[in-house]
Coordinates of C-alpha atoms in Angstrom, one line a residue:
M176 CA 0.0 0.1 0.0
A177 CA 1.2 3.4 -0.7
G178 CA 0.3 7.0 0.5
D179 CA 1.4 10.0 2.5
R180 CA -1.3 9.8 5.4
Y181 CA -2.5 6.7 7.1
R182 CA -5.2 5.9 9.9
L183 CA -3.9 3.1 12.3
L184 CA -6.9 2.4 14.6
D185 CA -7.1 5.9 16.5
L186 CA -3.8 7.1 15.4
L187 CA -3.4 9.6 12.4
V188 CA 0.0 9.2 10.8
D189 CA 1.5 11.9 8.4
I190 CA 4.5 10.5 6.7
P191 CA 5.9 13.6 4.8
G192 CA 5.5 15.7 8.0
Q193 CA 6.7 13.0 10.2
R194 CA 3.6 13.5 12.4
V195 CA 1.6 11.2 14.7
E196 CA -1.6 12.3 16.2
R197 CA -4.0 10.8 18.7
D198 CA -7.4 12.9 19.0
G199 CA -5.7 15.9 17.9
R200 CA -2.8 15.5 20.3
V201 CA 0.8 15.3 18.7
L202 CA 2.8 12.3 20.0
D203 CA 6.6 12.6 20.8
L204 CA 7.7 10.5 18.0
G205 CA 10.8 11.0 15.5
G206 CA 13.9 9.7 14.2
L207 CA 14.4 5.8 14.0
S208 CA 11.1 5.2 15.7
F209 CA 9.0 7.2 13.2
Q210 CA 10.9 5.5 10.4
L211 CA 10.1 2.0 11.7
L212 CA 6.4 2.8 11.9
A213 CA 6.5 4.4 8.5
Y214 CA 7.9 1.3 7.1
L215 CA 5.4 -1.0 8.9
L216 CA 2.4 1.1 7.7
A217 CA 3.8 0.8 4.1
Q218 CA 3.6 -3.1 4.5
G219 CA -0.2 -3.5 5.5
Q220 CA -0.4 -6.3 7.9
R221 CA 2.0 -8.6 6.6
V222 CA 4.7 -9.8 9.0
V223 CA 7.9 -8.1 8.6
S224 CA 11.0 -10.1 9.4
F225 CA 14.0 -8.9 11.5
D226 CA 16.2 -9.1 8.4
E227 CA 13.9 -6.9 6.2
L228 CA 13.8 -4.2 8.9
I229 CA 17.4 -4.3 9.4
G230 CA 17.9 -3.7 5.7
Q231 CA 15.2 -1.2 5.2
V232 CA 15.2 0.9 8.1
W233 CA 18.8 0.6 9.8
S234 CA 20.8 0.3 6.5
P235 CA 23.8 1.0 5.9
A236 CA 24.4 0.7 9.7
V237 CA 24.9 -3.1 10.8
V238 CA 22.8 -3.9 13.7
N239 CA 21.4 -6.9 15.4
E240 CA 17.8 -8.4 16.2
E241 CA 18.1 -7.0 19.8
T242 CA 18.5 -3.5 18.3
V243 CA 15.4 -3.8 16.5
T244 CA 13.7 -5.2 19.6
Q245 CA 14.7 -2.4 21.5
R246 CA 13.5 0.2 19.1
V247 CA 10.3 -1.6 18.8
R248 CA 9.9 -1.1 22.6
L249 CA 10.7 2.4 22.4
L250 CA 8.2 2.8 19.7
R251 CA 5.5 1.3 21.7
Q252 CA 6.3 3.4 24.7
S253 CA 5.9 6.6 22.4
L254 CA 2.6 5.4 21.0
G255 CA 1.2 4.3 24.6
D256 CA 1.1 0.5 23.4
D257 CA 1.3 -2.4 25.8
A258 CA 3.7 -5.1 24.8
R259 CA 1.6 -7.6 26.9
R260 CA -1.7 -6.6 25.2
P261 CA -0.6 -4.7 21.8
R262 CA -3.1 -2.6 19.8
Y263 CA -0.6 -1.2 17.2
I264 CA 2.2 -3.4 16.8
R265 CA 2.4 -7.3 17.5
S266 CA 5.4 -9.4 18.0
V267 CA 5.2 -12.6 15.9
R268 CA 7.6 -15.1 17.6
G269 CA 10.6 -16.0 15.7
Q270 CA 9.5 -14.1 12.6
G271 CA 9.2 -10.3 13.2
Y272 CA 6.5 -7.8 13.7
Q273 CA 3.2 -6.9 12.1
L274 CA 0.7 -4.1 12.6
G275 CA -2.1 -4.9 15.1
A276 CA -4.8 -3.6 12.6
A277 CA -4.9 -2.9 9.0
P278 CA -3.9 0.7 8.1
V279 CA -6.0 2.8 5.9
P280 CA -5.4 5.7 3.7
A281 CA -6.3 9.0 5.6
E282 CA -8.8 11.3 3.8
E283 CA -6.8 14.4 2.8
P284 CA -7.9 17.7 4.4
V285 CA -8.7 20.6 2.1
R286 CA -5.6 22.6 2.0
I287 CA -5.0 26.3 1.3
R288 CA -1.3 25.9 1.0
T289 CA 1.1 23.4 -0.1
H290 CA 4.3 21.8 1.3
M291 CA 4.9 24.4 4.0
P292 CA 3.3 26.3 6.6
W293 CA 1.9 29.8 5.9
P294 CA 4.6 31.6 8.0
A295 CA 7.2 29.7 6.1
V296 CA 5.7 30.5 2.6
L297 CA 5.4 34.3 3.8
A298 CA 9.0 34.2 4.8
A299 CA 10.0 32.8 1.4
V300 CA 8.0 35.4 -0.5
V301 CA 9.5 38.3 1.5
L302 CA 13.0 36.8 0.8
V303 CA 12.4 36.2 -2.9
L304 CA 11.1 39.5 -3.5
G305 CA 14.0 41.0 -1.7
T306 CA 16.3 39.2 -4.0
G307 CA 14.7 41.0 -7.0
L308 CA 13.0 37.9 -8.5
A309 CA 9.9 38.9 -10.5
W310 CA 7.4 36.7 -8.4
H311 CA 4.3 38.3 -7.2
V312 CA 2.3 35.1 -6.3
V313 CA 3.1 32.4 -3.9
R314 CA 3.2 29.8 -6.5
T315 CA 5.5 30.2 -9.3
P316 CA 4.1 29.3 -12.9
R317 CA 5.8 25.9 -14.0
D318 CA 6.9 27.7 -17.2
A319 CA 9.0 30.1 -15.2
P320 CA 12.4 30.8 -16.6
R321 CA 15.2 28.2 -15.5
T322 CA 17.4 31.0 -14.6
A323 CA 14.7 32.1 -11.9
A324 CA 14.9 28.8 -10.5
Q325 CA 18.4 28.5 -10.4
E326 CA 18.8 32.1 -8.7
L327 CA 16.4 30.7 -6.1
L328 CA 18.5 27.8 -5.2
D329 CA 21.6 29.7 -5.4
R330 CA 20.5 32.2 -3.0
A331 CA 19.3 29.5 -0.9
A332 CA 22.7 28.0 -0.8
W333 CA 24.3 31.6 -0.1
Y334 CA 22.1 31.8 3.0
A335 CA 23.2 28.2 4.0
G336 CA 26.8 28.7 3.8
M337 CA 26.6 31.9 6.2
G338 CA 26.5 29.6 9.2
Q339 CA 23.9 31.4 11.5
R340 CA 20.6 30.3 12.7
D341 CA 18.4 33.1 11.1
N342 CA 20.2 32.6 7.7
D343 CA 19.7 28.7 8.0
E344 CA 15.9 29.5 8.3
R345 CA 16.0 31.7 5.3
A346 CA 17.7 28.9 3.4
I347 CA 15.0 26.4 4.6
A348 CA 12.3 28.7 3.4
L349 CA 14.0 29.1 0.0
Y350 CA 14.6 25.5 -0.4
E351 CA 11.0 24.6 0.6
R352 CA 9.7 27.0 -1.9
A353 CA 11.7 25.5 -4.6
L354 CA 10.3 22.1 -4.1
V355 CA 6.7 23.4 -4.5
D356 CA 7.5 23.7 -8.1
A357 CA 10.0 20.9 -8.4
P358 CA 9.5 18.2 -5.8
D359 CA 12.0 15.9 -7.3
D360 CA 14.7 18.5 -7.6
S361 CA 17.8 16.8 -6.1
R362 CA 19.9 20.1 -5.3
A363 CA 16.7 21.3 -3.4
L364 CA 16.1 18.2 -1.8
L365 CA 19.7 17.8 -0.7
G366 CA 20.0 21.4 0.3
L367 CA 16.8 21.1 2.4
S368 CA 18.2 17.9 4.1
R369 CA 21.4 19.4 5.4
R370 CA 19.5 22.5 6.6
Y371 CA 17.1 20.2 8.4
S372 CA 20.1 18.4 9.9
A373 CA 21.7 21.8 10.8
R374 CA 18.6 22.4 12.8
T375 CA 19.4 19.5 15.0
C376 CA 22.9 19.5 15.0
L377 CA 23.7 23.4 15.2
Y378 CA 20.6 24.9 16.4
N379 CA 19.2 22.7 19.2
A380 CA 16.0 21.7 17.3
G381 CA 14.6 18.3 18.2
Y382 CA 15.8 14.9 16.5
E383 CA 12.9 14.8 14.2
W384 CA 14.3 17.4 12.0
A385 CA 17.5 15.0 11.4
G386 CA 15.0 12.0 10.6
R387 CA 13.1 14.4 8.0
A388 CA 16.6 15.2 6.6
Q389 CA 17.4 11.6 6.3
M390 CA 14.3 10.8 4.5
L391 CA 15.0 13.6 1.9
A392 CA 18.4 12.5 1.1
E393 CA 17.2 8.8 0.7
R394 CA 14.7 10.0 -1.8
V395 CA 17.8 11.3 -4.0
L396 CA 19.6 8.1 -3.5
R397 CA 16.4 6.0 -4.8
A398 CA 16.8 7.7 -8.0
S399 CA 20.7 8.1 -8.0
P400 CA 22.2 5.3 -5.9
N401 CA 25.7 6.6 -6.4
D402 CA 25.1 10.3 -5.8
P403 CA 28.1 11.4 -3.3
Q404 CA 26.1 14.3 -2.2
A405 CA 23.2 12.4 -1.2
W406 CA 25.4 10.0 0.7
S407 CA 27.0 12.9 2.5
A408 CA 23.6 14.2 3.4
V409 CA 22.7 10.8 4.7
G410 CA 25.6 10.8 6.8
Y411 CA 25.1 14.3 8.2
A412 CA 21.4 13.3 9.2
R413 CA 22.6 10.0 10.9
D414 CA 25.1 12.0 12.5
C415 CA 22.6 14.4 14.1
E416 CA 20.5 11.6 15.1
G417 CA 23.2 10.0 16.9
D418 CA 23.6 6.9 14.8
L419 CA 27.5 6.8 14.6
P420 CA 28.1 3.7 12.5
G421 CA 25.3 4.8 10.0
A422 CA 26.8 8.3 9.9
I423 CA 30.4 7.0 9.1
A424 CA 29.0 4.8 6.7
G425 CA 27.4 7.5 4.7
Y426 CA 30.5 9.7 5.0
E427 CA 32.8 7.3 3.8
R428 CA 30.6 6.3 0.9
A429 CA 30.5 10.0 -0.1
V430 CA 34.2 10.2 0.0
L431 CA 34.7 7.0 -2.0
L432 CA 32.6 8.4 -4.7
D433 CA 33.9 11.8 -4.7
P434 CA 37.6 12.0 -3.1
T435 CA 37.5 15.6 -3.3
D436 CA 34.6 15.8 -1.0
D437 CA 36.5 17.5 2.1
A438 CA 33.6 18.0 4.4
S439 CA 32.6 14.4 4.4
R440 CA 36.2 13.6 5.1
A441 CA 36.3 15.9 8.0
S442 CA 32.8 14.8 9.3
A443 CA 34.1 11.1 9.2
A444 CA 37.2 12.1 10.9
Y445 CA 35.2 13.8 13.8
L446 CA 33.5 10.3 14.3
Y447 CA 36.6 8.5 14.1
Q448 CA 37.9 10.8 16.9
E449 CA 34.8 9.6 18.9
Q450 CA 35.5 6.1 18.4
G451 CA 39.0 6.7 19.8
R452 CA 40.6 6.4 16.3
L453 CA 42.6 9.4 17.1
A454 CA 45.4 9.1 14.6
D455 CA 43.1 8.1 11.8
A456 CA 41.0 11.3 12.5
L457 CA 44.1 13.5 12.4
R458 CA 45.3 12.1 9.3
A459 CA 42.0 12.3 7.4
N460 CA 41.7 16.0 8.5
L461 CA 45.1 16.8 7.4
D462 CA 44.4 15.1 3.8
M463 CA 42.4 18.0 2.6
R464 CA 42.0 17.9 -1.3
G465 CA 40.6 21.6 -1.5
D466 CA 40.7 24.7 0.7
P467 CA 40.7 23.5 4.3
S468 CA 39.3 26.8 5.6
K469 CA 36.0 26.1 3.7
V470 CA 35.4 23.2 6.2
R471 CA 34.1 25.3 9.2
F472 CA 34.7 22.7 11.8
R473 CA 38.0 21.2 10.7
D474 CA 40.3 23.5 12.6
I475 CA 38.7 23.0 15.7
A476 CA 38.6 19.1 15.0
V477 CA 42.3 19.1 14.4
A478 CA 42.7 21.0 17.8
R479 CA 40.6 18.6 19.6
E480 CA 42.6 15.6 18.5
L481 CA 45.9 17.3 19.2
E482 CA 44.5 17.9 22.9
L483 CA 43.2 14.4 23.4
M484 CA 46.5 13.1 22.1
G485 CA 48.5 15.1 24.6
F486 CA 49.8 17.9 22.1
T487 CA 48.4 20.4 24.4
D488 CA 50.5 23.6 23.4
A489 CA 49.8 23.0 19.6
A490 CA 46.0 22.6 20.4
E491 CA 45.7 25.8 22.7
A492 CA 47.2 27.7 19.8
R493 CA 44.7 26.5 17.3
F494 CA 41.7 26.9 19.9
R495 CA 42.5 30.5 20.8
R496 CA 43.3 31.4 17.3
S497 CA 39.9 30.1 16.0
F498 CA 38.1 31.7 18.9
L499 CA 39.6 35.0 18.2
L500 CA 39.4 35.2 14.4
T501 CA 36.0 33.4 13.9
P502 CA 33.5 34.7 16.4
D503 CA 30.6 33.5 14.5
N504 CA 31.8 29.7 14.4
V505 CA 29.8 27.8 16.8
F506 CA 32.5 25.1 16.9
A507 CA 35.1 27.5 18.0
N508 CA 32.8 29.2 20.5
I509 CA 32.3 25.7 22.5
G510 CA 35.8 24.4 21.8
W511 CA 38.0 27.1 23.3
P512 CA 35.9 27.3 26.6
A513 CA 35.6 23.5 26.9
F514 CA 39.6 23.3 26.4
L515 CA 40.0 25.9 29.2
F516 CA 37.6 24.0 31.6
A517 CA 39.2 20.6 31.1
H518 CA 42.7 22.0 31.7
A519 CA 41.8 23.4 35.3
R520 CA 41.6 27.0 34.2
P521 CA 37.9 27.8 35.3
D522 CA 38.3 31.5 35.5
E523 CA 39.5 31.8 32.0
A524 CA 36.7 29.3 30.8
R525 CA 33.9 31.4 32.6
A526 CA 35.1 34.5 30.8
A527 CA 35.4 32.7 27.4
V528 CA 31.8 31.4 27.9
A529 CA 30.7 34.7 28.5
E530 CA 32.4 36.0 25.6
A531 CA 31.0 33.0 23.3
Q532 CA 27.4 34.0 24.4
A533 CA 28.0 37.6 23.6
H534 CA 29.0 36.4 20.2
G535 CA 25.6 35.2 19.9
T536 CA 25.9 31.3 20.4
K537 CA 23.3 29.9 22.3
R538 CA 24.2 26.2 22.7
T539 CA 23.5 23.4 25.3
E540 CA 27.0 22.8 25.7
L541 CA 27.8 26.2 26.6
A542 CA 25.0 26.4 29.3
Q543 CA 25.8 23.0 30.7
L544 CA 29.6 24.1 30.9
A545 CA 28.2 27.2 32.8
G546 CA 26.6 24.9 35.1
E547 CA 29.6 22.9 35.9
L548 CA 31.8 25.9 36.2
A549 CA 29.1 27.2 38.9
L550 CA 29.5 23.8 40.8
V551 CA 33.5 24.3 40.8
R552 CA 33.1 27.8 42.6
G553 CA 30.5 26.0 44.9
D554 CA 27.6 28.2 43.4
R555 CA 24.6 25.5 43.1
A556 CA 22.1 28.1 42.9
A557 CA 23.8 29.4 39.6
A558 CA 24.3 25.7 38.4
T559 CA 20.6 25.2 38.8
V560 CA 19.9 28.0 36.5
A561 CA 22.4 27.0 33.9
F562 CA 21.4 23.5 33.9
A563 CA 17.8 24.4 33.4
E564 CA 18.7 26.7 30.3
A565 CA 20.8 23.7 29.0
K566 CA 17.8 21.7 28.9
A567 CA 15.5 24.4 27.6
L568 CA 17.6 24.8 24.5
R569 CA 17.6 21.2 23.9
P570 CA 14.9 19.5 25.5
D571 CA 15.2 16.0 24.0
A572 CA 19.1 15.8 24.8
G573 CA 19.7 13.3 27.6
M574 CA 22.5 14.8 29.8
P575 CA 21.1 18.5 30.1
A576 CA 17.5 17.1 31.2
T577 CA 19.4 14.7 33.9
L578 CA 21.3 17.6 35.2
A579 CA 18.3 20.0 35.4
A580 CA 16.4 17.4 37.4
L581 CA 19.3 16.6 39.9
Y582 CA 20.2 20.0 40.6
A583 CA 16.6 21.4 40.6
E584 CA 15.4 23.1 43.7
T585 CA 13.5 20.3 44.6
P586 CA 15.8 17.3 44.0
P587 CA 14.2 14.0 42.3
S588 CA 13.1 11.0 44.2
P589 CA 14.9 8.0 44.2
E590 CA 12.0 6.4 42.1
W591 CA 12.6 9.1 39.4
I592 CA 16.3 8.4 39.4
D593 CA 15.8 4.5 39.1
E594 CA 13.3 5.1 36.2
R595 CA 15.8 7.7 34.3
I596 CA 18.4 5.0 34.7
A597 CA 16.1 2.4 32.9
Q598 CA 15.4 5.1 30.3
V599 CA 19.0 5.7 29.5
R600 CA 20.1 2.1 29.6
A601 CA 17.4 1.7 26.9
R602 CA 18.9 4.4 24.9
L603 CA 22.3 3.3 25.0
V604 CA 21.2 0.1 23.3
D605 CA 21.2 2.0 19.9
N606 CA 23.5 5.0 20.9
A607 CA 27.0 4.2 19.9
W608 CA 28.2 7.7 21.1
P609 CA 30.9 7.1 24.1
P610 CA 30.1 10.3 26.0
A611 CA 26.3 9.2 26.1
R612 CA 27.5 7.0 29.0
L613 CA 28.5 9.7 31.0
E614 CA 24.8 10.5 31.8
L615 CA 24.4 6.9 33.3
A616 CA 27.4 7.5 35.5
V617 CA 26.1 10.9 36.8
L618 CA 22.6 9.2 37.6
A619 CA 24.4 6.3 39.3
I620 CA 26.3 8.7 41.4
A621 CA 23.3 10.5 42.5
R622 CA 21.7 7.0 43.5
G623 CA 24.8 6.3 45.6
D624 CA 25.7 3.2 43.2
R625 CA 29.5 3.9 42.6
R626 CA 29.8 0.3 41.0
T627 CA 27.6 1.1 38.1
A628 CA 28.9 4.7 37.7
I629 CA 32.3 3.4 37.2
A630 CA 31.3 0.6 35.0
A631 CA 29.6 3.3 32.8
I632 CA 33.0 5.4 32.5
Q633 CA 34.8 2.1 31.7
G634 CA 32.2 1.2 29.1
A635 CA 32.7 4.8 27.8
V636 CA 36.3 4.3 27.5
D637 CA 35.9 0.8 25.8
A638 CA 33.7 2.5 23.2
G639 CA 36.3 5.3 22.4
Y640 CA 36.0 8.0 24.9
R641 CA 39.5 9.6 25.6
D642 CA 39.0 12.8 27.4
A643 CA 40.9 12.0 30.5
A644 CA 41.3 15.8 31.3
Y645 CA 37.6 16.4 31.6
L646 CA 36.8 13.3 33.7
R647 CA 39.5 14.5 36.2
T648 CA 38.0 18.2 36.0
T649 CA 34.3 17.8 36.1
P650 CA 32.8 18.1 39.5
L651 CA 29.9 15.8 38.1
L652 CA 32.2 12.8 38.7
A653 CA 34.0 14.2 41.6
N654 CA 32.8 11.4 43.9
L655 CA 34.6 8.9 41.8
R656 CA 38.1 10.3 42.0
G657 CA 40.5 8.1 43.9
E658 CA 38.1 4.8 43.4
A659 CA 40.3 1.8 41.9
G660 CA 38.0 1.5 39.0
F661 CA 37.8 5.1 38.0
E662 CA 41.8 5.4 38.2
A663 CA 41.8 2.2 36.2
A664 CA 39.6 3.9 33.5
L665 CA 41.9 7.2 33.2
A666 CA 44.9 4.7 33.2
A667 CA 43.3 2.8 30.2
I668 CA 42.7 6.1 28.3
E669 CA 46.5 6.9 28.9
R670 CA 47.6 3.7 27.5
R671 CA 45.4 4.1 24.3
V672 CA 46.2 7.6 23.8
T673 CA 50.0 7.0 24.0
A674 CA 49.6 4.5 21.4
E675 CA 47.7 6.7 19.1
R676 CA 50.2 9.6 19.7
Q677 CA 53.1 7.4 18.7
R678 CA 51.4 6.3 15.5
V679 CA 51.2 9.9 14.7
L680 CA 54.7 10.7 15.5
D681 CA 56.0 7.8 13.5
A682 CA 53.9 8.5 10.5
P683 CA 55.3 10.2 7.3
W684 CA 52.5 12.6 7.3
C685 CA 53.3 13.8 10.9
P686 CA 53.1 17.7 11.0
P687 CA 56.7 19.1 11.8
E688 CA 55.2 21.2 14.6
L689 CA 54.4 17.8 16.4
K690 CA 57.6 16.2 15.9
A691 CA 59.2 19.3 17.6
T692 CA 57.5 18.2 20.8
L693 CA 60.0 15.2 21.1

């Protein structure tokens, strides 16, 4: 069965809008959970096997049946479905899953507008008129000159390249406008995909935007399976969703198809870094085929890799220079204060946070860092405010929500902490990001369970976490310092980092500035 909107019992599912409603109330459902539901709806009531779901929903990431089972459990929770007496999704023992009722096409409502909300249409019209294009109605005639359509996309790309929230929204409005007249235009689809991902990754919007971005990029891939830009956009969307293996697969495929794609190469390098592959990350970032300055996050990524491998002076010089020279660069505005904090320079870090915020950077990472700095100076009230701000900036992010609860004026109950620990454990099934395990450690400390907290830290290290300086400095883990297991985790980081550092120093591509540190 094929369609855009479905009725499943009392649910209304809008596939293009990635929206699920029950009795007019929007359910909190996005990302992989929505994609799983959308695929099941497209299959009617037939039983869908684990292998098919893995191949159609998770590909190119490599997962197992347990991953599928956990995602179905999360989907059921979002829908309010009881696994013991399911209404929407049934388990078929040894086979897979099927819908609990036959989905039917939903009757399309009368629409006054198409493809995007009226405020977005209005914004697009205002912007289009501002560029001097001769359009006086919302819908461009299909026989409009090609030059006008091209200019529209060029203007969208121009806004997208400026790297600021307002301009990102302008680019989105223009890309959406372009798709009104050309729904299959690959340039518009991929441009919009990347801007939707940026909403999630750069501007604190929910994960559902990255899910929409992935669907747009995959539309292009269905028509052009070897389009490197589409693979890059898939990588970026999965990156923003927290799907580490899927993101790497997308970026690597893009670089394989187009070796000049420095942005995808640098993005893959960042994820190598998260996996603890520091030498691989640095080599990829140094192997730029074009102008490295065009990859906005590349200098900060190199600085971070140098920092983690112990080339502290070289890292500091890069962080400081980027912070001073590119005040509109969100990566620089986060990287420099974080470096200062991890290296036990709290007063400088506090000043850098304030300056970054004055630059216009509103990021949950900065607000969380402000909270940790407040705890360092013993100001719990300021930490409470900062952690609440971090959560407000990114309500669906795990650590900010946990910290906002733990440091609220009224502390959470032990039962809340236990429930939160269970939720975090469930998320970790699909989340390959090593830092995600730190949230579990913080919760376990709040519950007085040091063994679980240390095990979470060790799990993060095993998964690739390499920031020993932060672990030593953050007040969030202060209760673990001196514990044998915690110190063993730090020692494991040091051993692995030493090996990565030596790989770099022994490599023919090692920069002279690093060899000079010997």
